[in-house]
Coordinates of C-alpha atoms in Angstrom, one line a residue:
M1 CA 0.0 0.0 0.0
D2 CA 1.3 3.5 -0.9
D3 CA 2.2 5.8 2.0
P4 CA -1.1 7.4 3.0
V5 CA 0.4 10.7 4.1
E6 CA 2.2 11.2 0.8
T7 CA -0.9 10.0 -1.1
A8 CA -3.1 12.5 0.7
R9 CA -0.6 15.4 0.1
Q10 CA -0.4 14.5 -3.6
A11 CA -4.2 14.4 -3.9
V12 CA -4.5 17.8 -2.2
A13 CA -1.8 19.2 -4.5
D14 CA -3.6 17.8 -7.6
Y15 CA -7.1 18.9 -6.7
G16 CA -6.7 21.9 -4.3
T17 CA -8.7 22.6 -1.2
R18 CA -11.9 24.3 -2.3
P19 CA -14.8 22.7 -0.5
Q20 CA -16.2 21.0 -3.7
R21 CA -12.8 19.2 -4.0
L22 CA -13.1 17.3 -0.7
L23 CA -14.8 14.3 -2.2
V24 CA -12.4 13.9 -5.1
V25 CA -9.5 14.1 -2.7
L26 CA -11.0 11.4 -0.5
R27 CA -11.8 9.2 -3.4
R28 CA -8.3 9.4 -4.7
I29 CA -6.9 8.3 -1.3
Q30 CA -9.4 5.5 -1.2
Q31 CA -8.4 4.4 -4.7
V32 CA -4.7 4.4 -4.0
C33 CA -4.7 3.1 -0.4
H34 CA -7.9 1.1 -0.6
H35 CA -9.2 3.0 2.4
V36 CA -8.7 6.5 4.0
P37 CA -6.4 5.9 7.0
R38 CA -6.3 8.2 10.0
P39 CA -3.0 9.8 9.0
A40 CA -4.4 10.7 5.6
Q41 CA -7.5 12.1 7.2
Q42 CA -5.3 14.4 9.3
V43 CA -3.5 15.7 6.2
V44 CA -6.8 16.4 4.5
A45 CA -8.3 18.0 7.6
E46 CA -5.3 20.4 8.0
A47 CA -5.3 21.2 4.3
F48 CA -9.0 22.0 4.1
G49 CA -9.0 23.7 7.5
L50 CA -11.6 21.3 8.8
P51 CA -11.9 19.5 12.2
L52 CA -10.7 15.9 11.9
A53 CA -14.1 14.7 13.1
Q54 CA -15.8 16.4 10.1
V55 CA -13.6 14.7 7.6
E56 CA -14.2 11.4 9.3
G57 CA -17.9 12.1 9.4
V58 CA -17.9 12.7 5.6
I59 CA -16.0 9.4 5.0
E60 CA -18.3 7.4 7.1
F61 CA -21.4 8.7 5.4
Y62 CA -20.6 7.3 1.9
H63 CA -20.8 3.7 0.8
F64 CA -17.6 3.9 -1.4
L65 CA -15.3 5.5 1.3
H66 CA -13.9 3.4 4.1
T67 CA -11.8 3.7 7.2
R68 CA -10.7 0.1 7.0
P69 CA -8.8 -1.5 4.1
R70 CA -10.7 -2.9 1.1
G71 CA -9.2 -5.2 -1.5
D72 CA -7.0 -4.4 -4.4
Y73 CA -9.9 -5.6 -6.4
E74 CA -12.9 -3.8 -4.9
I75 CA -16.1 -5.5 -6.1
Y76 CA -19.7 -4.3 -5.6
F77 CA -22.6 -6.4 -6.8
S78 CA -25.8 -4.5 -7.7
D79 CA -28.5 -5.7 -5.3
C80 CA -31.5 -4.0 -6.9
V81 CA -34.6 -6.2 -7.0
I82 CA -34.2 -6.6 -10.7
D83 CA -30.6 -7.9 -10.3
A84 CA -32.1 -10.3 -7.7
F85 CA -34.5 -11.5 -10.3
Q86 CA -31.5 -12.1 -12.6
G87 CA -29.7 -14.2 -10.0
F88 CA -27.0 -11.9 -8.6
E89 CA -27.1 -13.5 -5.1
A90 CA -26.1 -16.9 -6.4
L91 CA -23.4 -15.4 -8.6
M92 CA -22.0 -13.4 -5.6
Q93 CA -21.9 -16.6 -3.5
R94 CA -20.1 -18.3 -6.3
L95 CA -17.5 -15.6 -6.6
C96 CA -17.0 -15.5 -2.8
G97 CA -16.6 -19.3 -2.8
R98 CA -14.0 -19.2 -5.6
L99 CA -12.1 -16.5 -3.9
G100 CA -12.4 -17.6 -0.3
V101 CA -13.9 -14.3 1.0
G102 CA -17.2 -13.6 2.7
P103 CA -19.8 -11.0 1.4
G104 CA -19.0 -7.6 2.9
Q105 CA -15.5 -8.7 3.8
C106 CA -11.9 -8.1 2.6
R107 CA -9.8 -11.2 2.1
A108 CA -7.0 -11.5 4.7
D109 CA -4.3 -11.0 2.1
G110 CA -5.9 -7.8 0.9
R111 CA -6.3 -9.0 -2.6
V112 CA -10.1 -8.6 -3.0
S113 CA -13.2 -7.5 -1.2
V114 CA -16.8 -8.3 -2.3
D115 CA -19.8 -6.3 -1.2
T116 CA -23.2 -5.1 -2.5
T117 CA -24.4 -1.6 -3.5
A118 CA -28.0 -0.5 -4.0
C119 CA -28.1 -0.2 -7.8
T120 CA -25.4 0.2 -10.4
G121 CA -27.7 1.6 -13.1
L122 CA -27.5 -1.5 -15.3
C123 CA -30.8 -3.2 -14.7
D124 CA -31.4 -3.5 -18.4
Q125 CA -28.3 -5.7 -18.7
G126 CA -27.8 -7.3 -15.3
P127 CA -26.9 -9.0 -13.2
A128 CA -24.1 -6.5 -12.8
L129 CA -21.2 -5.5 -10.6
L130 CA -18.6 -2.7 -10.4
V131 CA -14.9 -3.7 -10.2
N132 CA -12.7 -0.8 -9.2
G133 CA -15.4 1.5 -10.3
L134 CA -15.9 -0.1 -13.8
P135 CA -19.2 -1.6 -14.8
L136 CA -19.5 -5.3 -15.7
G137 CA -22.9 -6.5 -16.8
R138 CA -24.6 -9.7 -18.2
L139 CA -22.9 -11.8 -15.6
T140 CA -23.0 -15.6 -15.9
P141 CA -21.5 -18.4 -13.8
A142 CA -18.8 -18.8 -16.5
R143 CA -17.9 -15.2 -16.4
I144 CA -17.8 -15.2 -12.6
D145 CA -15.3 -18.1 -12.8
A146 CA -13.2 -16.2 -15.3
I147 CA -13.2 -13.1 -13.1
A148 CA -12.0 -15.2 -10.1
E149 CA -9.2 -16.7 -12.2
R150 CA -7.9 -13.2 -13.2
I151 CA -8.1 -11.9 -9.6
E152 CA -6.1 -14.9 -8.3
A153 CA -3.6 -14.4 -11.0
A154 CA -3.4 -10.7 -10.1
V155 CA -4.3 -9.6 -13.7
P156 CA -4.9 -5.8 -13.7
V157 CA -8.5 -4.8 -14.5
A158 CA -7.2 -2.8 -17.5
E159 CA -6.1 -6.1 -19.0
W160 CA -9.4 -7.9 -18.6
P161 CA -11.3 -8.5 -21.9
P162 CA -12.7 -5.2 -23.0
E163 CA -16.0 -6.7 -24.2
W164 CA -16.8 -7.5 -20.6
F165 CA -17.1 -3.8 -19.9
E166 CA -19.3 -2.9 -22.9
V167 CA -22.5 -1.2 -21.9
A168 CA -25.3 -1.3 -24.4
A169 CA -27.3 1.9 -25.0
N170 CA -30.6 0.0 -25.3
F171 CA -32.4 3.0 -26.9
R172 CA -35.7 1.2 -27.7
Q173 CA -37.8 4.2 -28.6
P174 CA -36.4 7.7 -29.1
D175 CA -38.6 10.7 -29.5
K176 CA -38.1 14.5 -29.1
V177 CA -35.3 14.5 -26.5
L178 CA -33.4 11.3 -27.6
G179 CA -34.2 11.4 -31.3
S180 CA -34.0 15.0 -32.5
A181 CA -31.0 16.1 -34.5
W182 CA -28.8 18.2 -32.3
Q183 CA -26.4 21.0 -33.3
S184 CA -24.0 22.2 -30.6
G185 CA -24.7 25.9 -29.7
A186 CA -28.0 26.1 -31.6
G187 CA -30.1 26.7 -28.6
L188 CA -27.6 29.1 -27.0
R189 CA -27.3 31.3 -30.2
A190 CA -31.1 31.4 -30.6
A191 CA -31.4 32.6 -27.0
L192 CA -28.7 35.2 -27.4
R193 CA -30.3 36.6 -30.4
R194 CA -33.7 37.0 -28.7
G195 CA -32.8 37.4 -25.1
A196 CA -33.4 35.7 -21.7
E197 CA -37.0 36.9 -21.5
W198 CA -37.7 35.2 -24.8
L199 CA -36.2 32.0 -23.5
L200 CA -38.3 32.1 -20.4
D201 CA -41.4 32.6 -22.5
E202 CA -40.5 29.6 -24.7
L203 CA -40.0 27.5 -21.6
Q204 CA -43.3 28.6 -20.3
A205 CA -45.0 27.8 -23.7
S206 CA -43.3 24.4 -23.7
G207 CA -44.9 23.4 -20.4
L208 CA -41.5 21.8 -19.4
R209 CA -41.6 20.6 -15.8
G210 CA -38.8 19.1 -13.8
R211 CA -38.2 15.5 -15.0
G212 CA -36.9 14.3 -11.7
G213 CA -40.5 13.6 -10.5
A214 CA -41.4 16.7 -8.6
G215 CA -42.6 18.4 -11.7
F216 CA -42.0 22.1 -10.8
P217 CA -42.3 24.3 -13.9
T218 CA -38.8 25.0 -15.3
A219 CA -39.6 28.5 -16.5
L220 CA -40.7 29.5 -13.0
K221 CA -37.7 28.0 -11.3
W222 CA -35.3 29.8 -13.5
K223 CA -37.3 33.0 -13.2
Y224 CA -37.4 33.0 -9.4
C225 CA -33.7 32.3 -9.3
R226 CA -33.1 35.2 -11.7
Q227 CA -35.2 37.5 -9.5
T228 CA -33.3 36.7 -6.3
P229 CA -30.1 38.8 -5.8
G230 CA -26.9 37.0 -5.2
A231 CA -24.1 35.0 -6.8
H232 CA -26.2 32.5 -8.7
Y233 CA -25.3 28.9 -9.4
V234 CA -26.6 26.2 -11.8
V235 CA -26.5 22.6 -10.6
C236 CA -27.3 19.5 -12.6
N237 CA -28.5 16.6 -10.5
A238 CA -27.0 13.5 -12.2
D239 CA -27.3 11.4 -9.1
E240 CA -30.1 9.1 -10.3
G241 CA -30.0 6.7 -7.4
E242 CA -33.6 5.4 -7.6
P243 CA -33.2 1.6 -8.1
G244 CA -34.3 0.6 -11.6
T245 CA -33.4 3.9 -13.2
F246 CA -30.6 4.1 -15.8
K247 CA -31.8 6.6 -18.4
D248 CA -29.3 9.2 -17.3
R249 CA -26.5 6.8 -18.0
E250 CA -27.3 7.0 -21.7
L251 CA -28.2 10.7 -21.7
L252 CA -24.8 11.4 -20.2
R253 CA -23.1 9.2 -22.7
H254 CA -24.8 10.3 -25.9
H255 CA -26.4 13.7 -25.1
A256 CA -23.8 15.4 -22.8
D257 CA -23.4 18.4 -25.1
Q258 CA -27.2 19.0 -25.1
L259 CA -27.1 18.8 -21.3
F260 CA -24.3 21.2 -20.9
E261 CA -26.0 23.6 -23.3
G262 CA -29.1 23.4 -21.1
M263 CA -27.0 24.4 -18.1
T264 CA -25.5 27.3 -20.0
L265 CA -28.9 28.5 -20.9
A266 CA -29.9 28.5 -17.3
A267 CA -26.8 30.6 -16.6
L268 CA -27.8 33.0 -19.3
V269 CA -31.2 33.5 -17.6
T270 CA -29.9 33.7 -14.0
G271 CA -26.5 35.3 -14.5
A272 CA -24.7 32.4 -12.9
R273 CA -21.0 32.1 -13.6
Q274 CA -20.4 28.7 -12.1
G275 CA -22.2 25.4 -12.6
F276 CA -21.8 21.9 -11.1
L277 CA -22.7 18.6 -12.5
Y278 CA -23.1 16.2 -9.6
L279 CA -22.4 12.7 -11.0
R280 CA -23.4 9.7 -8.9
G281 CA -20.5 7.6 -7.7
E282 CA -21.7 4.5 -9.6
Y283 CA -21.3 6.4 -12.9
Q284 CA -17.7 7.5 -12.2
W285 CA -16.7 5.6 -15.3
L286 CA -18.5 8.2 -17.4
L287 CA -16.2 11.0 -16.1
P288 CA -13.6 11.0 -18.9
Q289 CA -16.0 11.4 -21.7
L290 CA -18.0 14.1 -19.8
E291 CA -14.8 16.0 -19.2
E292 CA -14.0 15.6 -22.9
A293 CA -17.4 17.0 -23.8
L294 CA -16.7 20.0 -21.7
R295 CA -13.3 20.6 -23.2
R296 CA -14.8 20.5 -26.6
R297 CA -17.4 23.1 -25.7
R298 CA -14.6 25.3 -24.2
R299 CA -12.7 25.0 -27.5
E300 CA -15.8 26.1 -29.4
G301 CA -16.4 29.0 -27.1
L302 CA -19.7 27.6 -25.7
V303 CA -18.6 27.4 -22.1
G304 CA -16.0 29.2 -20.1
R305 CA -15.1 32.9 -20.5
N306 CA -16.5 35.1 -23.2
I307 CA -19.1 32.6 -24.4
C308 CA -20.0 33.2 -28.1
A309 CA -17.4 36.0 -28.1
L310 CA -19.5 38.1 -25.7
A311 CA -17.4 40.2 -23.3
D312 CA -19.8 39.8 -20.4
F313 CA -20.9 36.2 -20.6
H314 CA -18.8 33.8 -18.5
F315 CA -19.9 30.5 -17.2
D316 CA -18.0 27.3 -16.5
I317 CA -19.0 23.8 -15.2
D318 CA -17.2 21.7 -12.7
I319 CA -18.0 18.0 -12.3
V320 CA -18.3 16.6 -8.7
V321 CA -18.4 12.8 -8.4
G322 CA -20.4 11.4 -5.5
A323 CA -19.3 8.4 -3.4
G324 CA -22.4 6.3 -3.1
A325 CA -25.3 7.8 -1.1
Y326 CA -28.9 7.5 -2.3
I327 CA -29.9 10.6 -0.3
C328 CA -27.7 12.8 -2.5
G329 CA -30.5 12.6 -5.1
E330 CA -32.4 14.9 -2.8
E331 CA -31.4 18.4 -4.0
S332 CA -30.5 20.0 -0.7
A333 CA -28.5 16.9 0.4
L334 CA -26.7 17.1 -3.0
L335 CA -25.8 20.8 -2.4
N336 CA -24.4 19.9 1.0
S337 CA -22.3 17.2 -0.6
I338 CA -20.9 19.7 -3.1
E339 CA -20.1 22.0 -0.2
G340 CA -18.0 19.2 1.4
V341 CA -20.1 18.5 4.5
R342 CA -22.2 15.5 5.4
P343 CA -25.1 15.4 2.9
H344 CA -28.0 15.7 5.3
P345 CA -31.1 17.2 3.7
R346 CA -31.8 20.8 4.7
N347 CA -34.9 22.4 6.2
R348 CA -37.1 23.7 3.4
P349 CA -38.1 26.5 3.0
P350 CA -36.0 28.3 2.0
Y351 CA -35.7 26.4 -1.3
P352 CA -32.5 26.3 -3.3
V353 CA -33.9 28.6 -5.9
T354 CA -33.5 31.4 -3.3
C355 CA -31.0 29.9 -0.9
G356 CA -29.0 27.1 -2.4
L357 CA -25.3 26.5 -2.8
W358 CA -23.4 28.4 -0.2
G359 CA -26.7 30.2 0.6
Q360 CA -26.9 31.7 -2.9
P361 CA -29.8 31.4 -5.4
T362 CA -29.4 28.1 -7.3
V363 CA -31.1 26.4 -10.1
V364 CA -31.1 22.6 -9.6
N365 CA -32.5 20.5 -12.4
N366 CA -31.8 16.9 -13.5
V367 CA -30.1 15.6 -16.6
E368 CA -33.3 15.1 -18.7
S369 CA -34.7 18.6 -17.8
F370 CA -31.5 20.4 -19.0
A371 CA -31.4 18.3 -22.2
A372 CA -35.0 19.1 -22.9
A373 CA -34.5 22.9 -22.2
A374 CA -31.7 23.0 -24.7
L375 CA -34.1 21.6 -27.4
V376 CA -36.8 24.1 -26.4
A377 CA -34.4 26.9 -27.0
A378 CA -33.4 25.5 -30.4
R379 CA -36.8 24.5 -31.7
G380 CA -39.3 26.5 -29.7
G381 CA -41.8 25.8 -26.9
A382 CA -44.7 25.0 -29.2
W383 CA -42.7 22.2 -30.8
F384 CA -42.0 20.6 -27.5
A385 CA -45.7 20.9 -26.4
E386 CA -47.0 19.2 -29.4
V387 CA -47.4 16.0 -27.4
G388 CA -48.5 15.2 -23.9
T389 CA -51.5 16.2 -21.9
E390 CA -52.9 19.6 -20.8
K391 CA -50.9 19.5 -17.5
S392 CA -48.0 17.3 -18.7
K393 CA -46.4 18.5 -21.9
G394 CA -43.7 16.8 -23.9
T395 CA -42.2 13.4 -23.4
K396 CA -40.7 11.3 -20.6
V397 CA -37.7 9.0 -20.8
L398 CA -38.4 5.8 -19.0
S399 CA -36.0 3.1 -17.8
V400 CA -37.8 -0.2 -18.3
S401 CA -36.6 -3.3 -16.7
G402 CA -37.7 -6.6 -15.2
D403 CA -40.0 -9.2 -16.7
C404 CA -40.3 -8.1 -20.3
D405 CA -38.9 -9.1 -23.6
R406 CA -37.3 -5.7 -24.4
P407 CA -35.9 -3.9 -21.4
G408 CA -34.2 -0.6 -22.2
I409 CA -34.8 3.1 -22.6
Y410 CA -38.1 4.4 -24.0
E411 CA -39.0 8.0 -24.6
V412 CA -42.8 8.2 -24.5
P413 CA -45.3 11.0 -24.8
L414 CA -46.6 12.0 -21.3
G415 CA -50.1 10.7 -20.9
I416 CA -49.3 7.2 -22.2
T417 CA -51.0 4.4 -20.3
V418 CA -49.2 1.8 -18.3
A419 CA -50.7 -0.8 -20.6
E420 CA -49.2 0.9 -23.7
V421 CA -45.8 0.9 -22.1
L422 CA -46.1 -2.8 -21.3
D423 CA -47.0 -3.5 -24.9
L424 CA -44.0 -1.6 -26.1
C425 CA -41.6 -3.5 -23.9
G426 CA -43.1 -6.9 -24.6
A427 CA -44.4 -7.7 -21.1
G428 CA -46.8 -10.6 -20.9
D429 CA -48.5 -11.9 -17.8
T430 CA -47.7 -9.5 -15.0
L431 CA -48.2 -9.2 -11.3
G432 CA -47.8 -5.5 -11.4
V433 CA -45.5 -2.6 -12.2
Q434 CA -43.5 -0.4 -9.9
V435 CA -43.6 3.1 -11.3
G436 CA -41.0 5.6 -10.0
G437 CA -38.8 3.1 -8.2
P438 CA -39.2 1.9 -4.6
S439 CA -40.4 5.4 -3.5
G440 CA -43.1 5.4 -6.3
T441 CA -46.3 3.5 -6.8
F442 CA -47.1 -0.1 -7.3
V443 CA -49.7 -0.5 -10.0
H444 CA -51.6 -3.8 -10.6
P445 CA -53.4 -5.0 -13.7
P446 CA -56.9 -3.4 -13.0
E447 CA -55.0 0.0 -13.0
Y448 CA -53.1 -0.4 -16.3
G449 CA -55.3 2.3 -17.8
R450 CA -53.6 4.9 -15.6
R451 CA -51.3 7.4 -17.3
I452 CA -47.7 8.4 -16.9
A453 CA -48.2 12.0 -16.2
Y454 CA -47.8 14.5 -13.4
E455 CA -51.6 14.5 -12.7
D456 CA -51.6 10.7 -12.4
L457 CA -48.4 8.6 -12.1
G458 CA -45.5 10.9 -11.7
T459 CA -42.1 9.3 -12.1
G460 CA -38.4 10.1 -12.3
G461 CA -38.2 7.4 -14.9
S462 CA -38.0 3.9 -13.3
F463 CA -40.5 1.4 -14.6
M464 CA -40.0 -2.1 -13.1
V465 CA -42.1 -4.9 -14.5
F466 CA -43.0 -7.9 -12.2
G467 CA -44.2 -11.1 -13.7
T468 CA -46.9 -13.2 -12.2
G469 CA -44.3 -15.7 -10.8
R470 CA -42.7 -13.1 -8.6
D471 CA -43.2 -13.0 -4.8
L472 CA -44.7 -9.6 -3.9
I473 CA -43.7 -9.9 -0.3
D474 CA -40.1 -10.6 -1.2
I475 CA -40.1 -7.5 -3.5
V476 CA -41.6 -5.2 -0.8
H477 CA -39.1 -6.6 1.8
R478 CA -36.2 -5.8 -0.5
F479 CA -37.5 -2.2 -0.9
A480 CA -37.9 -1.9 2.8
R481 CA -34.3 -3.1 3.3
F482 CA -33.1 -0.5 0.8
F483 CA -34.8 2.4 2.6
A484 CA -33.5 1.2 6.0
H485 CA -30.0 1.0 4.6
E486 CA -30.1 4.4 2.8
S487 CA -31.7 6.4 5.7
C488 CA -29.1 9.0 6.6
G489 CA -30.1 8.8 10.2
F490 CA -30.6 12.5 10.6
C491 CA -34.2 12.3 11.9
T492 CA -35.8 9.8 14.3
P493 CA -39.0 9.1 12.3
C494 CA -37.0 7.9 9.3
R495 CA -34.1 6.3 11.2
V496 CA -36.4 4.3 13.5
G497 CA -39.4 4.0 11.2
T498 CA -37.6 2.4 8.3
Q499 CA -36.0 -0.2 10.7
L500 CA -39.4 -1.0 12.3
Q501 CA -40.9 -1.4 8.8
L502 CA -38.0 -3.7 7.8
R503 CA -38.4 -5.9 11.0
L504 CA -42.1 -6.2 10.5
L505 CA -41.7 -7.2 6.9
E506 CA -39.1 -9.7 7.9
K507 CA -41.8 -11.3 10.1
V508 CA -44.2 -11.3 7.2
R509 CA -41.7 -12.8 4.8
R510 CA -40.8 -15.6 7.3
G511 CA -44.5 -16.4 7.9
W512 CA -44.4 -15.3 11.6
A513 CA -46.6 -12.2 11.3
T514 CA -50.1 -11.8 12.6
A515 CA -52.9 -9.4 11.8
G516 CA -51.6 -7.1 14.5
D517 CA -48.3 -6.8 12.6
I518 CA -50.1 -5.7 9.4
Q519 CA -51.9 -3.1 11.4
E520 CA -48.6 -1.8 12.7
L521 CA -47.3 -1.7 9.2
E522 CA -50.2 0.4 8.1
Q523 CA -49.7 2.7 11.1
L524 CA -46.0 3.3 10.3
R525 CA -47.1 5.5 7.5
A526 CA -47.9 8.3 10.0
I527 CA -44.5 7.9 11.7
L528 CA -42.6 8.0 8.4
A529 CA -44.6 11.0 7.2
A530 CA -43.1 13.0 10.0
S531 CA -39.6 12.5 8.5
H532 CA -37.3 15.4 7.6
C533 CA -37.2 14.7 3.9
G534 CA -38.6 12.8 1.0
L535 CA -36.8 9.5 1.7
G536 CA -38.7 9.0 4.9
H537 CA -42.0 10.4 3.4
T538 CA -41.9 7.8 0.6
A539 CA -40.4 4.9 2.4
A540 CA -43.8 3.5 3.3
N541 CA -45.1 3.6 -0.3
P542 CA -44.2 0.1 -1.3
V543 CA -46.0 -1.4 1.8
Q544 CA -49.0 0.9 1.6
T545 CA -49.6 0.6 -2.2
T546 CA -49.3 -3.2 -2.2
L547 CA -51.4 -3.6 0.9
A548 CA -54.1 -1.5 -0.7
R549 CA -54.0 -3.4 -3.9
C550 CA -53.1 -7.0 -3.0
P551 CA -54.1 -7.6 0.7
E552 CA -54.6 -11.2 -0.1
R553 CA -50.9 -11.6 -0.7
Y554 CA -50.2 -10.6 2.9
R555 CA -53.1 -12.5 4.4
K556 CA -51.9 -15.6 2.7
V557 CA -48.6 -15.7 4.7
L558 CA -50.0 -14.7 8.1
R559 CA -49.8 -17.2 11.0
D560 CA -53.1 -18.2 12.4
L561 CA -52.3 -16.6 15.8
E562 CA -53.4 -13.4 17.4
F563 CA -49.9 -12.6 18.7
S564 CA -46.4 -13.8 17.7
P565 CA -43.3 -12.4 19.4
G566 CA -40.9 -10.6 17.1
F567 CA -37.9 -11.9 19.0
D568 CA -37.0 -14.2 22.0
L569 CA -36.9 -11.9 25.0
D570 CA -35.2 -14.4 27.3
A571 CA -32.4 -15.0 24.7
A572 CA -32.0 -11.2 24.3
L573 CA -31.6 -10.7 28.0
E574 CA -29.2 -13.6 28.6
A575 CA -26.0 -11.7 27.9
A576 CA -27.0 -9.0 30.4
R577 CA -27.8 -11.6 33.0
Q578 CA -24.5 -13.3 32.6
L579 CA -22.6 -10.0 32.9
T580 CA -24.5 -8.9 36.0
G581 CA -24.9 -12.3 37.6
R582 CA -28.6 -11.6 38.2
F583 CA -31.0 -14.2 37.0
G584 CA -34.2 -12.9 38.4
D585 CA -33.9 -14.5 41.9
H586 CA -33.3 -11.0 43.4
L587 CA -36.9 -10.0 42.5
S588 CA -38.3 -12.4 45.0
Q589 CA -36.1 -10.8 47.8
E590 CA -37.3 -7.2 47.1

């Protein structure tokens, strides 16, 4: 292992000590030393002028940063429910068996560690894993054996067969955002000719609303930010962590210029001079081509100083790579992450549009929203609003996965029914569809006439199909485990509520639950609704929406008992009895 102090000093020298550089410095140390040892933390703390406890607190928050050593080959299997359908658990056990290492552990010789992560964004070509940050999909037992052989032989990952790391685009149905011809700078030049007010009018006419799921009108968000005095910022949320979502992966790979143009247009409207693209840690492998896209725009005078040869138009974009935390998809947590502090969600209001990055007015939109805004500038708002419904204009890009013949990326007109999407992707007999990921809505066959639209089924893009052979209780249990794991622990309702929900569902899954446990599950909604942010607010959705639609699935596995203990109280107290030497006999003497 390289000297951690020298590694930390070199990382600081390479990246600097601005707050937004803290994560990249820590990631570099993790990459070289396979963890972030205490001496390296001290170097970072001194360089950034932070308390050591704050640096340690940041490290402990993220899934891809560690204070204990990981392997030279650091492997994370994607444990999204879709990867489970595709058999990742058996494959992980096979790899662990071949390598002699337990799940979640680092082998004694430090060669390899094997763990899981929530979702790698490859549900359309799983089961999948990340090895030293690189994606490897379409796993099979034979490929697992070949991976184990290369690790035992200490073959560098760079020398593994390149075809193993190929990621298919899987564009199944492009439309306005994915399928329109794009000319770099077209939207920007149109907006410069007509002015920022014209652009706001076109965005208003387009009906474009935030594509992350919340659906706030884009024109209003940019306008409010413009009207708020301060040093404005533009932030792109590319932290699509909702399990089952992978559309941003391909938007970033194939439409990065369009995205960066959308961010530059937001800067034109608001007067921002600095933008950030926050890239989820699982997509770190996309960083080189994103940086190349930015360099190309700088060469063409479309980002940087004196954009389009204008003396007073300066705007540049920095890319911040996350380190594995679902909560960073929440915009205020994301802003804290950029600022180099633990990414707990903030109190709202105030909202980022008036008090965002470093307390300044900030536009935060996701990848799809900025890409669509660029097209609106180039082609006009009326063109974008040609399709959709009265309240939901334009198209929506969906990540379709699960039990269907053609998983992949579909751009569909808003207002399309669930049944029509199922026809497109070749889904047959289905138990139901999870729209919007675990935090979204479970829809069963009688509801397939419902529409993908803000006024009905809003979604950030995840569309998971469950065949009739799937175990609904197992699916909901996996979602509950995901929320319990990803809770940031900031507030009690979420921290405790997600754990209670998981324990109750564990009883249901094992066939130990009673009718009383189901009542408790229903009542947990009120506790979780008191959470600080959206993660807690939506953590009960999988339970509540499936209980409402498929109660018979729960009743079928209940024990025919009025009460069943959740744990063995005597066994739980035994350790304390042994330590104190008190076995209850003192009670009779008092």
